[in-house]
Phi, psi and omega in degrees: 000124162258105172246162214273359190309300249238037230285075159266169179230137176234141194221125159190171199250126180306175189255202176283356174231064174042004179278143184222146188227090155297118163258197227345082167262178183283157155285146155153190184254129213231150167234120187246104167278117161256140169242135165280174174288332197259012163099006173303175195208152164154160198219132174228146177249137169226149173242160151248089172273209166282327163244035143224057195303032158181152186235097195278133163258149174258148173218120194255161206214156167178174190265134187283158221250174174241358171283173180206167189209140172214173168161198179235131175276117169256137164198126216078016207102341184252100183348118168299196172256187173287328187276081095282085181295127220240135186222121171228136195246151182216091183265013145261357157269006188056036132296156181191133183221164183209143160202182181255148193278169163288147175319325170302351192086011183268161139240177200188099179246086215243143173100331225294131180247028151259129158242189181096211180285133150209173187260104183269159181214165148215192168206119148293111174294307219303298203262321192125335208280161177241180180156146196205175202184123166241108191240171181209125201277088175289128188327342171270313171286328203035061161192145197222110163266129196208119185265129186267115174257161166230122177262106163281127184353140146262322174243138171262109169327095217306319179325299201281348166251032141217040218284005176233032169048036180288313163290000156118220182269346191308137192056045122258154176292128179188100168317321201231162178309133201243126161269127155280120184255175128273147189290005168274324204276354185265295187261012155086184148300000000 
């Protein structure tokens, strides 16, 4: 597992009925790569926060492939840092893969057992920013250099920097007299 805030990696080998449990990781958003012992290959993107510290991945394995898809992550224009995690989708087969850019702003996606259309995206954990794309890995090269932008927000919506009424209503909207209940004493534990 790579996560991309921080890019550390935790490693480990599932057991015999493929499960695996790593404890005390970091908060963030994260990408978990496999290789099997027969050379299967898949990847899933995940986050661990503070008020969901832990997380189960399904990870789907099949045998790799010869397309590959690359380029460089921009946001703002500008080369990033590591956290940004690279998303590419082949949505009439339902594939989906993930990884983290390089210091450099590179990605990579090697192995790919998909060609045709797909949708790349990314996210800046820091920031927000985002930028998506759609292109296509044709059968004759089976390869796509595809350069990625990313844009950060310009407004932040005031809701979403109190989105759990920790400050009270501030940057919220609200016509009529409002009670904050907490959601234990309303839905029980």
């Amino acid at each position: 597992m790579l996560f991309a805030q921080t890019g550390n990696v935790y490693t480990v080998i599932t057991d015999e009925n493929g499960l695996f449990q790593i404890d005390s990781i970091e908060e963030g958003g994260f990408v978990a790569n496999v290789t099997t012992s027969e050379g299967d290959i898949g990847s899933a993107h995940a986050s661990v926060v503070q008020k969901r510290p832990s997380n189960s991945v399904t990870i789907y394995v099949e045998q790799p492939g010869n397309a590959s898809i690359s380029g460089r992550v921009y946001v703002d224009g500008q080369t990033p840092g590591e956290d940004v995690m690279v998303f590419v989708e082949f949505p009439e087969l339902s594939k989906e893969y993930a990884t983290s850019i390089q210091p450099d702003g590179f990605y990579r996606f090697d192995n790919l057992s998909a060609t045709g259309t797909f949708i790349l995206s990314g996210l800046q954990a820091s920031n927000g920013a985002l930028g998506i794309e759609a292109h296509y890995i044709p059968d004759s090269t089976l390869e796509a250099e595809v350069d990625l932008y990313l844009d950060s927000p310009t407004k932040v919506n005031p809701e979403f920097l109190n989105p759990n009424f920790e400050n009270g209503l501030d940057g919220w909207t609200h016509s009529e007299n409002v009670k904050l209940v907490p959601t234990e004493d309303y839905f029980g534990d």
